mmCIF file with all atom_site columns, C-alpha atoms in Angstrom:
data_model
loop_
_atom_site.group_PDB
_atom_site.id
_atom_site.type_symbol
_atom_site.label_atom_id
_atom_site.label_alt_id
_atom_site.label_comp_id
_atom_site.label_asym_id
_atom_site.label_entity_id
_atom_site.label_seq_id
_atom_site.pdbx_PDB_ins_code
_atom_site.Cartn_x
_atom_site.Cartn_y
_atom_site.Cartn_z
_atom_site.occupancy
_atom_site.B_iso_or_equiv
_atom_site.pdbx_formal_charge
_atom_site.auth_seq_id
_atom_site.auth_comp_id
_atom_site.auth_asym_id
_atom_site.auth_atom_id
_atom_site.pdbx_PDB_model_num
ATOM 1   C CA . UNK A 1 1   ? 1.725   1.560   -12.272 1.00 75.00 ? 32  UNK A CA 1
ATOM 2   C CA . UNK A 1 2   ? 5.168   3.095   -12.346 1.00 87.00 ? 33  UNK A CA 1
ATOM 3   C CA . UNK A 1 3   ? 5.072   4.129   -8.707  1.00 92.00 ? 34  UNK A CA 1
ATOM 4   C CA . UNK A 1 4   ? 3.964   0.639   -7.636  1.00 93.00 ? 35  UNK A CA 1
ATOM 5   C CA . UNK A 1 5   ? 6.833   -0.896  -9.592  1.00 91.00 ? 36  UNK A CA 1
ATOM 6   C CA . UNK A 1 6   ? 9.273   1.400   -7.804  1.00 92.00 ? 37  UNK A CA 1
ATOM 7   C CA . UNK A 1 7   ? 7.699   0.624   -4.412  1.00 93.00 ? 38  UNK A CA 1
ATOM 8   C CA . UNK A 1 8   ? 8.102   -3.096  -5.159  1.00 90.00 ? 39  UNK A CA 1
ATOM 9   C CA . UNK A 1 9   ? 11.856  -2.584  -4.950  1.00 89.00 ? 40  UNK A CA 1
ATOM 10  C CA . UNK A 1 10  ? 11.490  -0.844  -1.579  1.00 90.00 ? 41  UNK A CA 1
ATOM 11  C CA . UNK A 1 11  ? 9.294   -3.609  -0.091  1.00 89.00 ? 42  UNK A CA 1
ATOM 12  C CA . UNK A 1 12  ? 10.997  -6.940  -0.920  1.00 86.00 ? 43  UNK A CA 1
ATOM 13  C CA . UNK A 1 13  ? 8.241   -9.053  0.708   1.00 87.00 ? 44  UNK A CA 1
ATOM 14  C CA . UNK A 1 14  ? 5.537   -7.623  -1.578  1.00 90.00 ? 45  UNK A CA 1
ATOM 15  C CA . UNK A 1 15  ? 4.022   -9.497  -4.502  1.00 93.00 ? 46  UNK A CA 1
ATOM 16  C CA . UNK A 1 16  ? 3.219   -7.455  -7.616  1.00 94.00 ? 47  UNK A CA 1
ATOM 17  C CA . UNK A 1 17  ? 0.053   -8.788  -9.285  1.00 94.00 ? 48  UNK A CA 1
ATOM 18  C CA . UNK A 1 18  ? 0.176   -6.481  -12.287 1.00 92.00 ? 49  UNK A CA 1
ATOM 19  C CA . UNK A 1 19  ? -2.452  -4.194  -10.782 1.00 93.00 ? 50  UNK A CA 1
ATOM 20  C CA . UNK A 1 20  ? -1.424  -3.933  -7.110  1.00 95.00 ? 51  UNK A CA 1
ATOM 21  C CA . UNK A 1 21  ? 1.241   -4.732  -4.535  1.00 95.00 ? 52  UNK A CA 1
ATOM 22  C CA . UNK A 1 22  ? 0.134   -7.264  -1.926  1.00 95.00 ? 53  UNK A CA 1
ATOM 23  C CA . UNK A 1 23  ? 1.606   -8.185  1.442   1.00 90.00 ? 54  UNK A CA 1
ATOM 24  C CA . UNK A 1 24  ? -0.067  -11.187 3.010   1.00 86.00 ? 55  UNK A CA 1
ATOM 25  C CA . UNK A 1 25  ? 0.383   -13.101 6.227   1.00 85.00 ? 56  UNK A CA 1
ATOM 26  C CA . UNK A 1 26  ? -1.596  -15.498 8.337   1.00 87.00 ? 57  UNK A CA 1
ATOM 27  C CA . UNK A 1 27  ? -3.662  -12.662 9.860   1.00 90.00 ? 58  UNK A CA 1
ATOM 28  C CA . UNK A 1 28  ? -3.329  -9.651  7.536   1.00 91.00 ? 59  UNK A CA 1
ATOM 29  C CA . UNK A 1 29  ? -3.582  -8.575  3.915   1.00 93.00 ? 60  UNK A CA 1
ATOM 30  C CA . UNK A 1 30  ? -2.190  -5.197  2.888   1.00 93.00 ? 61  UNK A CA 1
ATOM 31  C CA . UNK A 1 31  ? -2.874  -4.026  -0.663  1.00 95.00 ? 62  UNK A CA 1
ATOM 32  C CA . UNK A 1 32  ? -1.367  -1.004  -2.413  1.00 96.00 ? 63  UNK A CA 1
ATOM 33  C CA . UNK A 1 33  ? -3.063  0.315   -5.559  1.00 96.00 ? 64  UNK A CA 1
ATOM 34  C CA . UNK A 1 34  ? -2.123  3.281   -7.735  1.00 95.00 ? 65  UNK A CA 1
ATOM 35  C CA . UNK A 1 35  ? -4.646  5.860   -8.892  1.00 92.00 ? 66  UNK A CA 1
ATOM 36  C CA . UNK A 1 36  ? -4.178  8.861   -11.163 1.00 82.00 ? 67  UNK A CA 1
ATOM 37  C CA . UNK A 1 37  ? -6.036  12.100  -10.523 1.00 70.00 ? 68  UNK A CA 1
ATOM 38  C CA . UNK A 1 38  ? -8.275  12.596  -13.561 1.00 66.00 ? 69  UNK A CA 1
ATOM 39  C CA . UNK A 1 39  ? -8.928  16.269  -12.835 1.00 65.00 ? 70  UNK A CA 1
ATOM 40  C CA . UNK A 1 40  ? -7.470  17.868  -15.961 1.00 62.00 ? 71  UNK A CA 1
ATOM 41  C CA . UNK A 1 41  ? -8.213  21.386  -14.658 1.00 63.00 ? 72  UNK A CA 1
ATOM 42  C CA . UNK A 1 42  ? -5.187  21.130  -12.357 1.00 63.00 ? 73  UNK A CA 1
ATOM 43  C CA . UNK A 1 43  ? -1.957  22.468  -13.756 1.00 58.00 ? 74  UNK A CA 1
ATOM 44  C CA . UNK A 1 44  ? 1.235   20.474  -13.515 1.00 61.00 ? 75  UNK A CA 1
ATOM 45  C CA . UNK A 1 45  ? 1.806   16.788  -13.013 1.00 71.00 ? 76  UNK A CA 1
ATOM 46  C CA . UNK A 1 46  ? 0.509   15.631  -9.653  1.00 82.00 ? 77  UNK A CA 1
ATOM 47  C CA . UNK A 1 47  ? 2.052   12.482  -8.163  1.00 89.00 ? 78  UNK A CA 1
ATOM 48  C CA . UNK A 1 48  ? -0.058  9.322   -8.251  1.00 91.00 ? 79  UNK A CA 1
ATOM 49  C CA . UNK A 1 49  ? -2.310  8.482   -5.339  1.00 95.00 ? 80  UNK A CA 1
ATOM 50  C CA . UNK A 1 50  ? -1.328  5.256   -3.597  1.00 96.00 ? 81  UNK A CA 1
ATOM 51  C CA . UNK A 1 51  ? -4.237  3.693   -1.710  1.00 97.00 ? 82  UNK A CA 1
ATOM 52  C CA . UNK A 1 52  ? -3.263  1.384   1.151   1.00 96.00 ? 83  UNK A CA 1
ATOM 53  C CA . UNK A 1 53  ? -6.019  -1.062  2.160   1.00 96.00 ? 84  UNK A CA 1
ATOM 54  C CA . UNK A 1 54  ? -5.657  -3.184  5.276   1.00 95.00 ? 85  UNK A CA 1
ATOM 55  C CA . UNK A 1 55  ? -7.748  -6.308  5.852   1.00 95.00 ? 86  UNK A CA 1
ATOM 56  C CA . UNK A 1 56  ? -7.746  -8.698  8.827   1.00 93.00 ? 87  UNK A CA 1
ATOM 57  C CA . UNK A 1 57  ? -8.526  -12.395 8.638   1.00 93.00 ? 88  UNK A CA 1
ATOM 58  C CA . UNK A 1 58  ? -11.814 -13.311 10.344  1.00 94.00 ? 89  UNK A CA 1
ATOM 59  C CA . UNK A 1 59  ? -12.512 -16.541 12.206  1.00 94.00 ? 90  UNK A CA 1
ATOM 60  C CA . UNK A 1 60  ? -14.050 -18.055 9.057   1.00 95.00 ? 91  UNK A CA 1
ATOM 61  C CA . UNK A 1 61  ? -10.751 -17.552 7.198   1.00 92.00 ? 92  UNK A CA 1
ATOM 62  C CA . UNK A 1 62  ? -11.948 -14.718 4.946   1.00 94.00 ? 93  UNK A CA 1
ATOM 63  C CA . UNK A 1 63  ? -10.173 -11.354 4.902   1.00 93.00 ? 94  UNK A CA 1
ATOM 64  C CA . UNK A 1 64  ? -12.483 -8.602  6.143   1.00 94.00 ? 95  UNK A CA 1
ATOM 65  C CA . UNK A 1 65  ? -11.800 -5.176  4.649   1.00 89.00 ? 96  UNK A CA 1
ATOM 66  C CA . UNK A 1 66  ? -10.811 -2.773  7.368   1.00 86.00 ? 97  UNK A CA 1
ATOM 67  C CA . UNK A 1 67  ? -9.657  0.731   6.667   1.00 87.00 ? 98  UNK A CA 1
ATOM 68  C CA . UNK A 1 68  ? -7.687  2.441   3.945   1.00 94.00 ? 99  UNK A CA 1
ATOM 69  C CA . UNK A 1 69  ? -5.656  5.586   3.524   1.00 96.00 ? 100 UNK A CA 1
ATOM 70  C CA . UNK A 1 70  ? -4.563  7.504   0.427   1.00 97.00 ? 101 UNK A CA 1
ATOM 71  C CA . UNK A 1 71  ? -0.982  8.759   0.121   1.00 97.00 ? 102 UNK A CA 1
ATOM 72  C CA . UNK A 1 72  ? 0.175   11.354  -2.415  1.00 95.00 ? 103 UNK A CA 1
ATOM 73  C CA . UNK A 1 73  ? 3.787   12.339  -1.891  1.00 95.00 ? 104 UNK A CA 1
ATOM 74  C CA . UNK A 1 74  ? 6.157   13.360  -4.666  1.00 92.00 ? 105 UNK A CA 1
ATOM 75  C CA . UNK A 1 75  ? 9.270   11.844  -3.094  1.00 94.00 ? 106 UNK A CA 1
ATOM 76  C CA . UNK A 1 76  ? 9.353   8.054   -3.509  1.00 95.00 ? 107 UNK A CA 1
ATOM 77  C CA . UNK A 1 77  ? 11.505  7.640   -0.412  1.00 95.00 ? 108 UNK A CA 1
ATOM 78  C CA . UNK A 1 78  ? 9.154   9.685   1.747   1.00 97.00 ? 109 UNK A CA 1
ATOM 79  C CA . UNK A 1 79  ? 6.127   7.897   0.260   1.00 96.00 ? 110 UNK A CA 1
ATOM 80  C CA . UNK A 1 80  ? 7.592   4.470   1.096   1.00 94.00 ? 111 UNK A CA 1
ATOM 81  C CA . UNK A 1 81  ? 8.567   5.584   4.612   1.00 94.00 ? 112 UNK A CA 1
ATOM 82  C CA . UNK A 1 82  ? 5.111   6.962   5.376   1.00 95.00 ? 113 UNK A CA 1
ATOM 83  C CA . UNK A 1 83  ? 3.353   3.860   4.004   1.00 94.00 ? 114 UNK A CA 1
ATOM 84  C CA . UNK A 1 84  ? 5.652   1.631   6.039   1.00 91.00 ? 115 UNK A CA 1
ATOM 85  C CA . UNK A 1 85  ? 5.007   3.663   9.186   1.00 93.00 ? 116 UNK A CA 1
ATOM 86  C CA . UNK A 1 86  ? 1.222   3.625   8.627   1.00 93.00 ? 117 UNK A CA 1
ATOM 87  C CA . UNK A 1 87  ? 1.060   -0.143  8.122   1.00 91.00 ? 118 UNK A CA 1
ATOM 88  C CA . UNK A 1 88  ? 3.459   -0.831  10.974  1.00 89.00 ? 119 UNK A CA 1
ATOM 89  C CA . UNK A 1 89  ? 1.263   1.128   13.374  1.00 89.00 ? 120 UNK A CA 1
ATOM 90  C CA . UNK A 1 90  ? -1.937  -0.452  12.023  1.00 88.00 ? 121 UNK A CA 1
ATOM 91  C CA . UNK A 1 91  ? -0.867  -4.109  12.091  1.00 86.00 ? 122 UNK A CA 1
ATOM 92  C CA . UNK A 1 92  ? 2.125   -4.035  14.415  1.00 80.00 ? 123 UNK A CA 1
ATOM 93  C CA . UNK A 1 93  ? 4.550   -5.486  11.859  1.00 68.00 ? 124 UNK A CA 1
ATOM 94  C CA . UNK A 1 94  ? 7.341   -4.221  9.619   1.00 67.00 ? 125 UNK A CA 1
ATOM 95  C CA . UNK A 1 95  ? 6.540   -4.454  5.882   1.00 61.00 ? 126 UNK A CA 1
ATOM 96  C CA . UNK A 1 96  ? 10.165  -4.750  4.876   1.00 61.00 ? 127 UNK A CA 1
ATOM 97  C CA . UNK A 1 97  ? 10.559  -7.922  6.924   1.00 61.00 ? 128 UNK A CA 1
ATOM 98  C CA . UNK A 1 98  ? 7.145   -9.536  6.789   1.00 54.00 ? 129 UNK A CA 1
ATOM 99  C CA . UNK A 1 99  ? 3.580   -8.773  7.799   1.00 51.00 ? 130 UNK A CA 1
ATOM 100 C CA . UNK A 1 100 ? 3.064   -10.984 10.854  1.00 49.00 ? 131 UNK A CA 1
#
């Protein structure tokens, strides 16, 4: 959860639910969740995996799950930049302003 809390500061339009960061608009829902690698055979502390799920609103008003991507970068700044770039290309909106 620590990485999500830090990303919350980078994305001011996000809502932290206690388990994920959510960006929501009239047409899109973007959800960031944090996962730890439970493979204890690996040496050293691996950075958390941040899963970015993108859903689009259907004609019936429900959000339909689309695609997701996992990010695992040690640098918080680079992680936030890559997530922002990914979502911006997927939905055509800037996360730091608002998901349109």
